[in-house]
XYZ file of C-alpha atoms in Angstrom:
753
model
C -31.032 -28.683 200.437
C -30.531 -32.159 198.148
C -33.506 -33.573 200.222
C -35.757 -30.715 199.283
C -34.505 -30.679 195.731
C -35.636 -34.401 195.604
C -38.946 -33.794 197.143
C -39.555 -30.723 194.674
C -38.161 -32.811 191.662
C -40.893 -35.942 192.501
C -43.479 -33.269 193.247
C -42.808 -32.021 189.672
C -42.782 -35.323 188.011
C -45.940 -36.469 189.917
C -47.698 -33.581 188.194
C -46.079 -34.106 185.016
C -47.674 -37.609 185.153
C -50.938 -36.396 186.490
C -51.209 -33.790 183.402
C -50.236 -36.693 181.152
C -52.612 -39.167 182.537
C -55.405 -36.411 182.049
C -54.578 -35.482 178.618
C -54.415 -39.214 177.646
C -58.149 -39.435 179.492
C -59.283 -36.813 177.319
C -59.929 -34.249 180.326
C -57.564 -31.590 179.010
C -58.205 -30.134 175.469
C -56.172 -27.598 173.406
C -57.763 -25.635 170.578
C -55.510 -27.108 168.107
C -56.684 -30.491 169.079
C -59.743 -32.340 167.370
C -62.776 -33.625 169.452
C -62.423 -37.105 170.130
C -66.026 -38.005 170.660
C -65.469 -41.883 171.281
C -63.939 -41.476 174.755
C -67.593 -40.621 176.025
C -68.964 -43.833 174.776
C -66.470 -45.963 177.140
C -67.487 -43.773 180.108
C -68.958 -46.067 182.962
C -70.907 -43.469 184.465
C -73.029 -43.050 181.629
C -76.244 -44.853 180.948
C -76.367 -46.802 177.636
C -79.344 -47.666 175.355
C -79.003 -50.162 172.835
C -81.443 -50.265 169.762
C -83.256 -53.439 170.190
C -86.406 -53.972 168.431
C -88.922 -52.484 166.193
C -92.321 -51.844 168.046
C -94.538 -50.443 165.539
C -94.040 -48.925 161.899
C -96.390 -47.610 159.448
C -94.841 -48.480 155.859
C -97.127 -46.036 154.123
C -95.709 -43.020 156.286
C -92.213 -44.291 156.673
C -92.960 -43.751 160.672
C -92.327 -46.219 163.769
C -91.032 -46.735 166.931
C -87.930 -48.484 167.752
C -87.232 -49.721 171.270
C -83.781 -49.103 173.109
C -82.865 -51.248 175.906
C -81.152 -50.044 178.871
C -77.730 -50.836 179.586
C -74.610 -49.967 181.891
C -70.773 -50.761 181.313
C -69.355 -52.804 184.034
C -65.840 -53.571 184.924
C -65.036 -57.315 184.268
C -61.953 -59.139 185.477
C -60.765 -62.301 183.483
C -57.812 -63.588 185.268
C -55.284 -60.335 184.960
C -57.335 -58.849 182.222
C -59.851 -55.815 183.041
C -62.369 -55.207 180.656
C -65.775 -53.791 180.494
C -69.228 -55.928 179.698
C -72.488 -54.309 179.101
C -75.100 -55.315 181.747
C -78.910 -54.820 181.355
C -80.012 -52.252 184.033
C -82.946 -51.240 185.712
C -83.493 -47.429 186.335
C -83.124 -45.834 189.310
C -84.598 -42.707 188.265
C -86.990 -40.975 190.364
C -90.286 -40.660 190.080
C -90.023 -44.247 188.512
C -93.411 -43.383 186.671
C -92.234 -40.477 185.038
C -89.542 -42.509 182.751
C -89.328 -45.133 180.720
C -86.607 -47.907 181.381
C -86.505 -48.884 177.852
C -88.048 -46.114 175.745
C -89.651 -46.320 172.434
C -88.268 -43.671 170.251
C -89.111 -42.467 166.641
C -87.686 -43.758 163.510
C -88.535 -42.230 160.009
C -87.274 -42.949 156.571
C -88.113 -40.484 153.589
C -86.924 -40.709 149.820
C -84.971 -38.084 148.036
C -84.329 -39.955 144.609
C -84.290 -43.538 143.470
C -80.307 -43.445 144.616
C -80.964 -41.624 147.995
C -82.840 -42.276 151.280
C -83.177 -40.325 154.433
C -83.056 -41.959 157.854
C -83.780 -40.188 161.001
C -83.752 -41.547 164.557
C -84.385 -39.614 167.856
C -83.026 -40.189 171.289
C -85.779 -38.169 172.915
C -89.689 -38.011 172.428
C -88.920 -34.039 171.468
C -88.270 -33.601 167.517
C -85.856 -30.683 166.664
C -88.047 -27.621 165.117
C -85.353 -26.536 162.625
C -86.671 -26.689 159.295
C -84.760 -27.909 156.332
C -85.293 -24.408 154.565
C -83.399 -22.842 157.479
C -80.598 -25.354 157.513
C -77.189 -23.750 156.032
C -75.993 -27.189 154.933
C -78.788 -27.553 152.466
C -78.543 -25.725 148.848
C -81.576 -23.711 148.288
C -83.227 -26.377 145.944
C -83.008 -29.040 148.234
C -86.651 -30.830 148.975
C -86.984 -33.698 151.302
C -89.919 -35.593 149.944
C -91.056 -36.223 146.338
C -89.349 -39.508 145.191
C -91.469 -42.187 147.298
C -93.075 -43.478 144.178
C -89.883 -44.597 142.957
C -89.331 -46.914 146.049
C -91.634 -49.966 146.385
C -92.830 -51.113 149.735
C -92.994 -54.818 150.690
C -93.512 -56.358 154.154
C -93.273 -59.642 155.603
C -93.616 -60.897 159.397
C -90.243 -59.717 160.476
C -89.185 -56.936 158.021
C -90.331 -53.794 156.002
C -88.454 -53.373 152.762
C -88.240 -50.275 150.515
C -86.916 -51.330 147.060
C -85.454 -48.879 144.077
C -83.883 -49.711 140.656
C -80.508 -49.084 142.383
C -80.878 -50.873 145.892
C -82.909 -51.525 149.071
C -83.549 -50.535 152.787
C -84.797 -53.195 154.897
C -85.841 -52.565 158.556
C -85.730 -55.873 160.670
C -88.055 -56.016 163.669
C -86.153 -58.267 165.686
C -83.096 -58.010 166.143
C -83.417 -54.532 164.897
C -81.588 -53.607 161.988
C -81.251 -51.286 159.082
C -79.959 -53.575 156.190
C -78.506 -51.804 152.994
C -78.500 -53.948 149.869
C -77.776 -53.518 146.204
C -79.798 -53.832 143.398
C -79.004 -57.805 143.270
C -79.931 -58.110 147.035
C -76.278 -58.203 148.175
C -75.788 -56.749 151.677
C -73.586 -53.868 151.358
C -73.720 -52.929 155.184
C -76.128 -53.221 158.113
C -76.400 -51.722 161.722
C -75.135 -54.014 164.283
C -77.193 -55.552 167.218
C -76.057 -56.547 170.638
C -76.672 -60.111 169.656
C -73.750 -59.975 167.175
C -71.469 -59.885 170.015
C -72.313 -63.728 170.717
C -69.912 -65.117 168.586
C -66.983 -62.757 169.602
C -65.119 -62.329 173.146
C -65.155 -58.776 172.172
C -68.215 -57.372 173.569
C -68.597 -54.340 171.104
C -71.280 -51.792 171.755
C -73.830 -52.238 169.037
C -76.031 -49.100 167.586
C -76.674 -47.124 170.715
C -76.863 -43.804 172.077
C -75.812 -42.724 176.033
C -77.193 -40.566 178.655
C -74.374 -38.853 180.319
C -74.224 -39.329 184.162
C -72.729 -35.840 184.134
C -75.611 -33.843 182.813
C -77.997 -36.093 181.239
C -77.225 -35.030 177.937
C -77.508 -37.634 175.088
C -75.375 -38.580 171.973
C -75.833 -41.290 169.196
C -73.632 -43.792 168.200
C -74.553 -45.519 165.044
C -72.535 -48.944 164.374
C -72.457 -50.386 160.911
C -70.783 -53.326 159.529
C -67.632 -53.387 157.704
C -66.824 -56.291 155.185
C -63.691 -57.838 154.448
C -61.658 -55.886 151.650
C -64.252 -52.854 152.061
C -62.639 -49.289 151.764
C -64.101 -46.115 152.641
C -63.069 -42.741 151.409
C -64.338 -39.066 152.024
C -64.606 -37.101 155.267
C -63.097 -34.053 153.940
C -59.571 -32.812 153.073
C -58.049 -35.253 155.160
C -54.155 -35.787 154.962
C -53.937 -39.220 155.983
C -54.223 -42.304 153.592
C -57.100 -42.018 151.305
C -58.791 -45.191 152.355
C -59.965 -44.636 155.828
C -60.743 -48.141 156.855
C -58.279 -48.903 160.061
C -58.277 -45.183 161.003
C -60.409 -43.054 163.532
C -61.301 -39.873 161.482
C -62.275 -36.706 163.731
C -64.780 -34.350 162.041
C -64.134 -31.390 163.914
C -62.700 -28.187 162.288
C -59.198 -27.451 163.549
C -56.097 -25.407 162.624
C -53.483 -28.712 162.250
C -50.965 -25.599 161.328
C -50.486 -27.722 157.863
C -51.333 -30.846 155.987
C -49.009 -33.154 157.542
C -51.124 -34.475 160.553
C -54.526 -36.333 160.841
C -56.092 -32.770 161.748
C -58.463 -31.196 159.358
C -59.168 -27.619 158.308
C -62.273 -28.778 156.296
C -63.648 -32.025 157.609
C -66.894 -33.171 155.983
C -69.469 -35.777 157.644
C -69.653 -37.679 154.379
C -68.018 -40.895 153.203
C -68.512 -43.650 150.596
C -67.614 -47.251 150.247
C -66.212 -49.265 147.361
C -69.064 -51.546 148.092
C -71.388 -49.022 146.256
C -73.013 -47.078 149.081
C -72.267 -43.608 150.654
C -73.722 -41.849 154.007
C -73.967 -38.110 154.752
C -74.373 -37.587 158.308
C -76.438 -34.483 158.593
C -74.839 -32.815 161.643
C -72.754 -30.023 162.538
C -71.620 -31.566 165.945
C -68.542 -33.090 166.141
C -68.208 -36.875 165.049
C -65.394 -39.214 165.514
C -65.558 -42.012 162.648
C -63.895 -45.233 163.908
C -63.537 -47.197 160.586
C -62.491 -50.278 161.701
C -59.571 -48.985 163.796
C -60.835 -50.353 167.173
C -62.790 -53.303 165.836
C -61.931 -54.425 162.351
C -65.662 -55.331 161.457
C -67.412 -52.104 162.254
C -67.806 -48.617 161.707
C -68.553 -47.003 164.604
C -69.726 -43.324 163.943
C -69.444 -41.693 167.540
C -71.622 -38.480 167.394
C -71.950 -35.647 169.546
C -75.424 -35.147 168.226
C -78.419 -36.243 170.263
C -80.170 -37.648 167.108
C -79.123 -39.602 163.727
C -79.934 -37.854 160.324
C -78.522 -39.896 157.758
C -78.842 -39.665 154.001
C -77.967 -43.011 152.316
C -76.746 -43.103 148.631
C -76.497 -46.076 146.238
C -74.012 -46.405 143.218
C -70.443 -45.637 141.990
C -68.393 -42.724 143.203
C -69.899 -40.332 140.401
C -73.296 -41.199 141.164
C -72.884 -40.755 144.761
C -71.089 -37.417 144.736
C -73.749 -36.300 142.207
C -76.612 -37.287 144.737
C -74.570 -35.921 147.822
C -74.115 -32.417 146.005
C -77.836 -32.441 144.866
C -78.540 -31.854 148.720
C -75.614 -29.641 149.875
C -74.846 -27.982 146.773
C -72.538 -28.153 143.858
C -69.655 -25.582 143.272
C -70.361 -22.678 141.091
C -68.305 -22.457 137.985
C -65.557 -19.729 139.351
C -64.438 -16.696 136.486
C -62.133 -17.651 134.072
C -59.454 -15.363 135.243
C -59.419 -17.325 138.643
C -57.891 -20.502 136.509
C -54.835 -18.103 135.579
C -51.724 -17.763 138.020
C -52.051 -16.180 141.311
C -48.834 -14.526 142.403
C -48.294 -14.199 146.098
C -46.194 -14.285 149.072
C -46.554 -13.594 152.732
C -46.387 -10.936 152.041
C -46.339 -7.637 149.628
C -46.122 -4.738 152.053
C -46.543 -1.628 149.765
C -48.316 -0.344 146.309
C -44.946 0.019 144.817
C -44.032 -3.820 145.552
C -47.426 -5.142 144.092
C -46.756 -3.270 141.128
C -43.278 -4.018 140.716
C -44.261 -8.085 140.879
C -46.847 -7.199 138.256
C -44.509 -5.547 135.899
C -41.798 -8.553 136.434
C -44.380 -11.033 135.607
C -45.102 -9.365 132.443
C -41.260 -8.836 131.725
C -40.528 -12.316 132.414
C -43.373 -13.466 130.195
C -44.866 -15.605 132.744
C -48.747 -15.853 132.108
C -50.690 -14.667 135.004
C -53.889 -13.050 135.901
C -53.928 -12.335 139.894
C -51.934 -10.365 142.440
C -52.512 -11.107 146.054
C -51.491 -8.957 148.905
C -51.326 -11.214 152.261
C -51.365 -9.888 155.780
C -49.203 -6.612 155.002
C -51.361 -4.150 153.281
C -52.869 -2.842 156.572
C -51.184 -0.206 158.699
C -50.107 -2.871 161.182
C -49.059 -6.422 159.745
C -51.735 -8.976 160.566
C -54.375 -6.338 162.174
C -57.232 -6.766 159.749
C -59.104 -3.081 159.525
C -60.129 -3.565 155.836
C -57.858 -0.187 154.754
C -54.629 0.054 152.885
C -51.935 1.377 154.859
C -51.894 5.185 154.150
C -48.078 5.319 154.221
C -47.347 2.550 151.933
C -50.310 2.675 149.658
C -50.515 6.257 148.401
C -53.296 5.734 146.317
C -54.796 2.356 146.359
C -57.619 2.993 143.872
C -55.077 4.148 141.212
C -52.915 0.825 142.013
C -55.998 -1.357 141.635
C -56.915 0.517 138.208
C -53.240 -0.030 136.958
C -53.152 -3.593 137.794
C -56.511 -4.130 136.010
C -54.960 -2.250 132.791
C -52.232 -4.819 132.819
C -54.650 -7.648 133.202
C -54.404 -8.433 136.772
C -57.210 -9.124 139.401
C -56.410 -8.255 142.735
C -57.047 -10.599 146.037
C -56.584 -9.306 149.649
C -56.117 -11.272 152.760
C -58.369 -10.535 156.013
C -59.774 -13.009 158.832
C -62.536 -12.704 161.277
C -61.068 -12.281 164.697
C -60.061 -9.047 166.403
C -57.369 -8.460 168.794
C -58.025 -5.849 171.576
C -55.498 -3.592 169.943
C -57.302 -3.507 166.391
C -59.378 -0.160 166.010
C -62.780 -2.061 165.301
C -62.460 -4.267 168.502
C -64.437 -1.796 170.580
C -67.079 -1.141 168.167
C -67.651 -4.921 167.627
C -68.170 -5.362 171.365
C -70.461 -2.423 171.527
C -72.592 -3.801 168.735
C -72.803 -7.303 170.092
C -71.955 -9.053 166.936
C -69.344 -11.086 168.277
C -69.606 -14.640 169.826
C -70.408 -14.411 173.613
C -69.869 -16.530 176.726
C -72.477 -17.322 179.178
C -72.651 -14.162 180.700
C -72.854 -12.015 177.526
C -68.987 -11.271 177.587
C -66.042 -12.562 176.030
C -65.262 -16.318 175.794
C -61.756 -15.622 174.371
C -59.557 -12.712 174.255
C -60.352 -11.694 170.740
C -63.677 -10.508 169.312
C -64.521 -13.298 166.877
C -67.400 -12.357 164.287
C -70.646 -14.468 164.851
C -71.833 -15.071 161.279
C -75.156 -16.621 162.587
C -76.207 -12.842 163.515
C -77.751 -11.056 160.362
C -76.330 -7.949 161.980
C -72.815 -9.320 161.956
C -73.040 -10.208 158.432
C -74.286 -6.656 157.333
C -71.357 -5.046 159.242
C -68.832 -7.514 157.902
C -70.385 -7.215 154.037
C -70.152 -3.524 154.438
C -66.510 -3.448 155.047
C -65.740 -5.754 152.115
C -68.190 -4.118 149.998
C -65.873 -1.004 150.192
C -62.897 -2.855 149.129
C -64.856 -4.070 146.089
C -66.101 -0.523 145.017
C -62.291 0.355 144.994
C -61.603 -2.126 142.459
C -60.836 -5.261 144.381
C -61.781 -8.774 142.801
C -61.733 -11.200 145.468
C -60.854 -11.795 149.327
C -58.916 -14.456 150.961
C -61.320 -16.188 153.460
C -58.286 -17.088 156.069
C -58.891 -18.788 159.225
C -62.259 -19.768 160.778
C -61.357 -22.768 162.822
C -61.603 -21.352 166.116
C -65.383 -20.651 166.952
C -65.174 -21.266 170.926
C -67.023 -24.520 171.478
C -68.037 -22.839 174.932
C -69.478 -19.741 172.912
C -72.911 -18.798 172.952
C -74.353 -17.722 169.254
C -77.001 -15.826 167.844
C -78.560 -18.773 166.058
C -79.682 -20.090 169.442
C -77.326 -22.789 169.351
C -74.220 -23.575 171.399
C -70.774 -24.028 170.400
C -71.150 -27.689 170.079
C -73.222 -27.303 166.975
C -71.881 -23.537 165.779
C -68.274 -24.749 165.844
C -68.122 -26.758 162.636
C -70.766 -24.466 160.965
C -68.737 -21.404 161.439
C -66.502 -22.020 158.436
C -69.594 -22.554 156.189
C -71.286 -19.282 157.652
C -67.986 -17.468 157.030
C -67.492 -18.723 153.563
C -71.368 -17.957 152.657
C -71.055 -14.346 153.871
C -67.820 -13.646 152.127
C -68.869 -15.234 148.875
C -72.090 -13.568 148.531
C -70.800 -9.892 149.001
C -68.184 -10.683 146.194
C -70.829 -12.151 143.946
C -73.216 -9.300 144.542
C -70.400 -6.701 143.539
C -69.018 -8.708 140.796
C -71.921 -10.591 139.165
C -70.953 -13.992 137.636
C -67.595 -13.792 139.233
C -68.199 -14.991 142.934
C -65.078 -16.449 144.104
C -63.382 -16.310 147.617
C -59.920 -18.207 148.601
C -60.718 -20.050 151.893
C -58.930 -22.325 154.304
C -61.593 -23.690 156.440
C -64.920 -25.690 155.382
C -67.779 -27.761 156.220
C -70.526 -29.605 154.340
C -72.042 -27.096 151.847
C -68.956 -24.799 151.675
C -68.442 -26.193 148.041
C -71.050 -23.659 147.230
C -68.580 -21.046 147.929
C -65.607 -21.774 146.028
C -62.906 -22.105 146.194
C -60.640 -23.490 149.015
C -57.038 -24.252 149.217
C -54.853 -26.731 151.313
C -53.360 -24.600 154.125
C -50.095 -24.078 155.294
C -47.849 -26.770 153.946
C -44.012 -27.978 154.931
C -41.574 -27.138 152.677
C -40.692 -30.751 152.204
C -41.786 -34.059 150.124
C -43.998 -34.801 152.834
C -45.732 -31.212 152.701
C -46.527 -31.844 148.953
C -47.510 -35.631 149.421
C -50.015 -34.115 152.422
C -51.305 -31.631 149.801
C -51.796 -34.030 147.435
C -53.850 -36.538 149.561
C -55.802 -33.728 151.165
C -56.905 -32.444 147.575
C -57.844 -35.816 146.397
C -59.876 -36.476 149.798
C -61.367 -32.850 149.481
C -62.566 -33.830 145.956
C -64.056 -37.167 147.430
C -66.222 -35.128 149.537
C -67.995 -32.851 146.842
C -65.586 -29.974 146.304
C -64.903 -29.365 142.723
C -62.147 -26.645 143.062
C -59.074 -26.908 145.207
C -55.654 -25.303 145.226
C -52.502 -25.373 147.284
C -49.425 -23.436 148.156
C -47.039 -24.591 145.281
C -43.510 -25.171 146.911
C -44.919 -25.131 150.499
C -45.477 -22.138 152.911
C -43.654 -22.389 156.034
C -39.917 -21.441 154.811
C -38.283 -20.345 151.581
C -38.918 -23.715 149.275
C -35.810 -25.493 148.222
C -35.470 -25.086 144.455
C -35.377 -28.912 143.865
C -38.967 -29.341 145.743
C -40.323 -26.263 144.367
C -39.658 -27.046 140.463
C -41.294 -30.700 141.162
C -44.360 -28.832 142.992
C -44.836 -26.574 140.076
C -46.556 -28.906 137.293
C -48.789 -30.468 140.461
C -49.819 -26.582 140.949
C -50.348 -25.690 137.596
C -52.414 -28.798 136.922
C -54.671 -28.258 139.692
C -57.834 -26.435 139.123
C -56.313 -23.306 140.653
C -52.616 -22.133 140.739
C -51.104 -20.071 143.326
C -47.531 -19.300 144.340
C -47.558 -18.345 148.163
C -45.398 -18.868 151.179
C -42.203 -17.506 152.526
C -40.236 -15.300 150.333
C -38.908 -15.521 147.584
C -41.735 -17.330 145.946
C -41.298 -15.257 142.636
C -39.308 -17.115 140.165
C -36.967 -14.446 139.073
C -35.724 -14.148 142.425
C -34.642 -17.753 142.618
C -32.756 -18.417 139.126
C -32.812 -18.070 135.784
C -33.317 -21.724 135.096
C -36.223 -21.881 137.788
C -37.941 -18.699 136.031
C -37.651 -20.542 132.681
C -39.261 -24.006 134.442
C -42.192 -21.733 136.279
C -42.852 -20.129 132.719
C -42.999 -23.524 131.099
C -45.715 -24.812 133.503
C -47.550 -21.517 133.231
C -47.453 -21.760 129.474
C -48.615 -25.350 129.587
C -51.703 -24.378 131.570
C -52.483 -21.485 129.681
C -52.453 -23.379 126.380
C -54.697 -26.025 127.936
C -57.338 -23.330 128.958
C -59.854 -24.742 126.835
C -59.689 -28.044 128.442
C -59.633 -26.490 131.861
C -62.702 -24.412 131.218
C -64.453 -27.650 129.498
C -63.596 -29.902 132.649
C -64.473 -26.980 135.155
C -67.984 -26.642 133.555
C -68.856 -30.577 133.834
C -67.290 -30.643 137.287
C -69.670 -27.643 138.318
C -72.616 -29.340 136.925
C -71.910 -32.954 138.104
C -70.252 -32.276 141.508
C -67.002 -33.883 140.333
C -63.575 -32.691 141.537
C -61.215 -31.556 138.912
C -58.036 -33.080 140.961
C -59.791 -36.485 140.815
C -58.697 -39.761 142.682
C -58.140 -42.401 140.078
C -61.363 -44.413 141.495
C -63.846 -41.865 140.645
C -62.911 -42.334 136.766
C -62.043 -45.929 136.975
C -64.434 -47.380 139.451
C -64.186 -50.906 137.918
C -60.263 -51.005 137.974
C -59.430 -52.481 141.276
C -55.824 -51.181 141.151
C -57.441 -47.660 140.743
C -58.730 -47.580 144.431
C -55.384 -48.033 145.847
C -53.487 -45.101 144.273
C -53.311 -41.972 146.294
C -50.038 -40.392 145.056
C -51.140 -39.601 141.413
C -54.585 -38.070 140.045
C -56.713 -37.279 137.069
C -56.675 -33.763 135.999
C -60.274 -33.861 134.696
C -61.548 -36.900 132.900
C -58.782 -37.411 130.155
C -55.297 -36.286 131.795
C -53.288 -38.386 134.489
C -50.929 -36.684 136.504
C -48.068 -38.375 138.428
C -46.146 -35.641 140.596
C -42.412 -36.438 141.470
C -42.789 -36.776 145.355
C -38.838 -37.293 145.443
C -35.836 -35.811 143.858
C -35.153 -37.465 140.493
C -36.898 -37.505 137.112
C -38.764 -41.015 137.184
C -41.307 -42.708 139.256
C -43.328 -45.887 139.494
C -46.933 -44.872 138.087
C -49.987 -47.196 138.184
C -52.182 -46.711 134.877
C -55.517 -48.052 134.665
C -56.384 -50.534 131.781
C -55.801 -49.365 128.202
C -53.094 -47.221 126.665
C -51.684 -44.006 127.857
C -49.845 -41.387 125.732
C -47.221 -39.178 127.309
C -48.128 -35.547 127.148
C -44.677 -34.410 126.736
C -42.775 -37.192 124.610
C -45.640 -39.128 122.769
C -44.489 -42.050 123.943
C -47.461 -44.861 124.408
C -47.618 -47.032 127.775
C -49.780 -49.945 128.577
C -51.952 -49.872 131.772
C -50.573 -51.420 134.905
C -47.264 -50.593 136.762
C -44.694 -48.682 134.741
C -41.649 -46.823 135.442
C -41.711 -43.621 133.386
C -39.247 -41.008 132.967
C -40.545 -37.357 133.042
C -40.144 -35.001 130.266
C -38.816 -31.504 130.328
C -41.279 -30.548 132.875
C -40.576 -32.672 136.021
C -43.757 -34.563 136.152
C -45.545 -37.434 134.477
C -48.341 -36.278 132.576
C -50.274 -38.784 130.393
C -53.411 -38.597 128.250
C -55.968 -41.687 128.241
C -55.885 -43.125 124.574
C -58.477 -41.753 122.241
C -58.771 -38.243 123.947
C -59.126 -35.131 122.515
C -57.557 -32.391 124.436
C -58.316 -28.783 123.062
C -55.600 -25.915 123.129
C -55.458 -22.333 122.193
C -52.494 -20.217 121.325
C -50.303 -18.960 124.353
C -51.585 -15.822 125.879
C -50.270 -14.006 128.958
C -53.674 -13.526 130.454
C -56.834 -15.163 130.334
C -58.566 -12.308 128.908
C -56.597 -12.256 125.817
C -56.994 -15.883 125.048
C -58.400 -16.030 121.395
C -61.162 -18.559 121.724
C -61.612 -18.534 117.956
C -58.217 -20.263 117.400
C -58.852 -23.345 119.430
C -57.185 -26.410 118.015
C -57.652 -29.806 119.067
C -54.671 -32.248 119.741
C -55.887 -35.846 119.211
C -54.117 -38.745 121.606
C -54.317 -41.853 119.789
C -51.977 -44.789 120.103
C -50.777 -46.296 117.036
């Protein structure tokens, strides 16, 4: 028996070890994991093509051919070290006359504005047929051509150069390179060639693409130089350090279960550098950005896409964000009421409960504008059927009218997945409006709405429209991260290209029906996103832990999100997962109220009067502060909407010439004039970095000089400072935004003596 148990135990351990090896090798994949595309580019079974030389180029048309040299990766032994080595390869393809060993493939450059150029490279002779007008990532007014006259062309024996007043792009013939320079001729970055390996024992793969040995599919790997001291920002709502240098950032939509890991609900294939350039990787396929993580001198952009379509921007952060959002769209200005307090928990289960929450808000003199019903307003909790539970909501229309009379807008939760027990499950299957598998059946157990199908959108919007007509103001656009990679979509694309687009299509479908029924008040409350989702505001930070770490993750995520083209963003004050400890909730409140949008949400109790009298006073004080600041909030929101800037703004955006500002990731500018440093740990003071100049404490009036300062918080537990010389408009306190007296605006001047 002992021997049998020993054999069984050994077998089990062998199986565990095997499973671990498979996972580490990237064979196993769980849906909660991001796609790491870099592993494909180390596979010895693949064929590698290195961008080598410019064969021909028509500078007037901006088109030419690049020759790609064929390589393989070969294992190499050096004493006890095994590595890989790129080796030139002669193809064994049959028939050999039908294929090129070293193919010549298209390169194209176009100009969007004096600050923006578009560069495309193919890995196949066949060009994609999708037009820009059909691309859901682009805004309606985007045009590819029209700025060529703003760029001057020059040509030498070894290079073609395009120059604008803001920078230049040089195309070298051999070694083939794209060289990006600023207006003074300084190299900002350039592509890497195989000859760059001559000075290093590390044989880094250069700008290349692969042809997989498994199925002959192709993926491209642009590789750019990374300079000493260079810092990279963007890539969506990333919860890790704002500076991405030294990180591998996976741009594949996932549900990370909160803002404490490197996963992202809202990845965005866009980044910019402190050296004065930015890049939008126009793709919906997964990308792994290795920003100096595996080689300190290179940005390695491992793309699942078979083509490269990059927009290159020149300028400071504000310039780059403006240019990027000219292409993918700017956030529309949300309705005024949405900037007020949203009161919620998971969840309110009845009409009486919702009305009681509204009554208590008014009785406790807490300014508020929105009541949100989360997962429990259906007959069965979490089972979305677009109908109020008849036994718990006796007269929902009457309830909505009463809430409206009391100055409350109403938001409802829903999601795009339908379990087999959902009453709409069979209808969705019968209509064929779900994501399908290769046989036309179900790729997963749930029916997942296919928002690339116009019939799906019609069906879905009719359901939402029914709620709008009852008096609902907006809808929570929850989930959206689980579109199957192995699914087949009405668009004609597979899951590789539709997975990341799913949140964008979902956001768009919901925002449009809300805007159609409430003209000028289009707004949603979304968790997932992709490039272009900023056109369908707004988004919140997901399910934060009720810890200091959860608050830090939310703050980092919001700052990074704002550095990725999104103007409006929120988070769950106090965290989501469990009842928030009072100390953390108190310190989170000013961060929540000094964000563009403010919501209390999570495990109960979230309502301040259920916690303590002193906490109710603290909650009220923060709410009153924001409502008095509403003219400033509205003024800043308008500017953000027009310029593509974030309201929760990393210091580097407002102070790009202050080197210290590029290092700060635990404080922020609320708009352009107010600096906020949340208390991320217990206590009433913290160390704060202040950009050059004088700063006035919003609560005490005390003046501080620029640099690092240890500052005591005021009555509101947060460091809130105003830039010297700023004029901040205020308004007398109102309990709801529709009662604000805009004729009574008064300005407070913050001037150091």
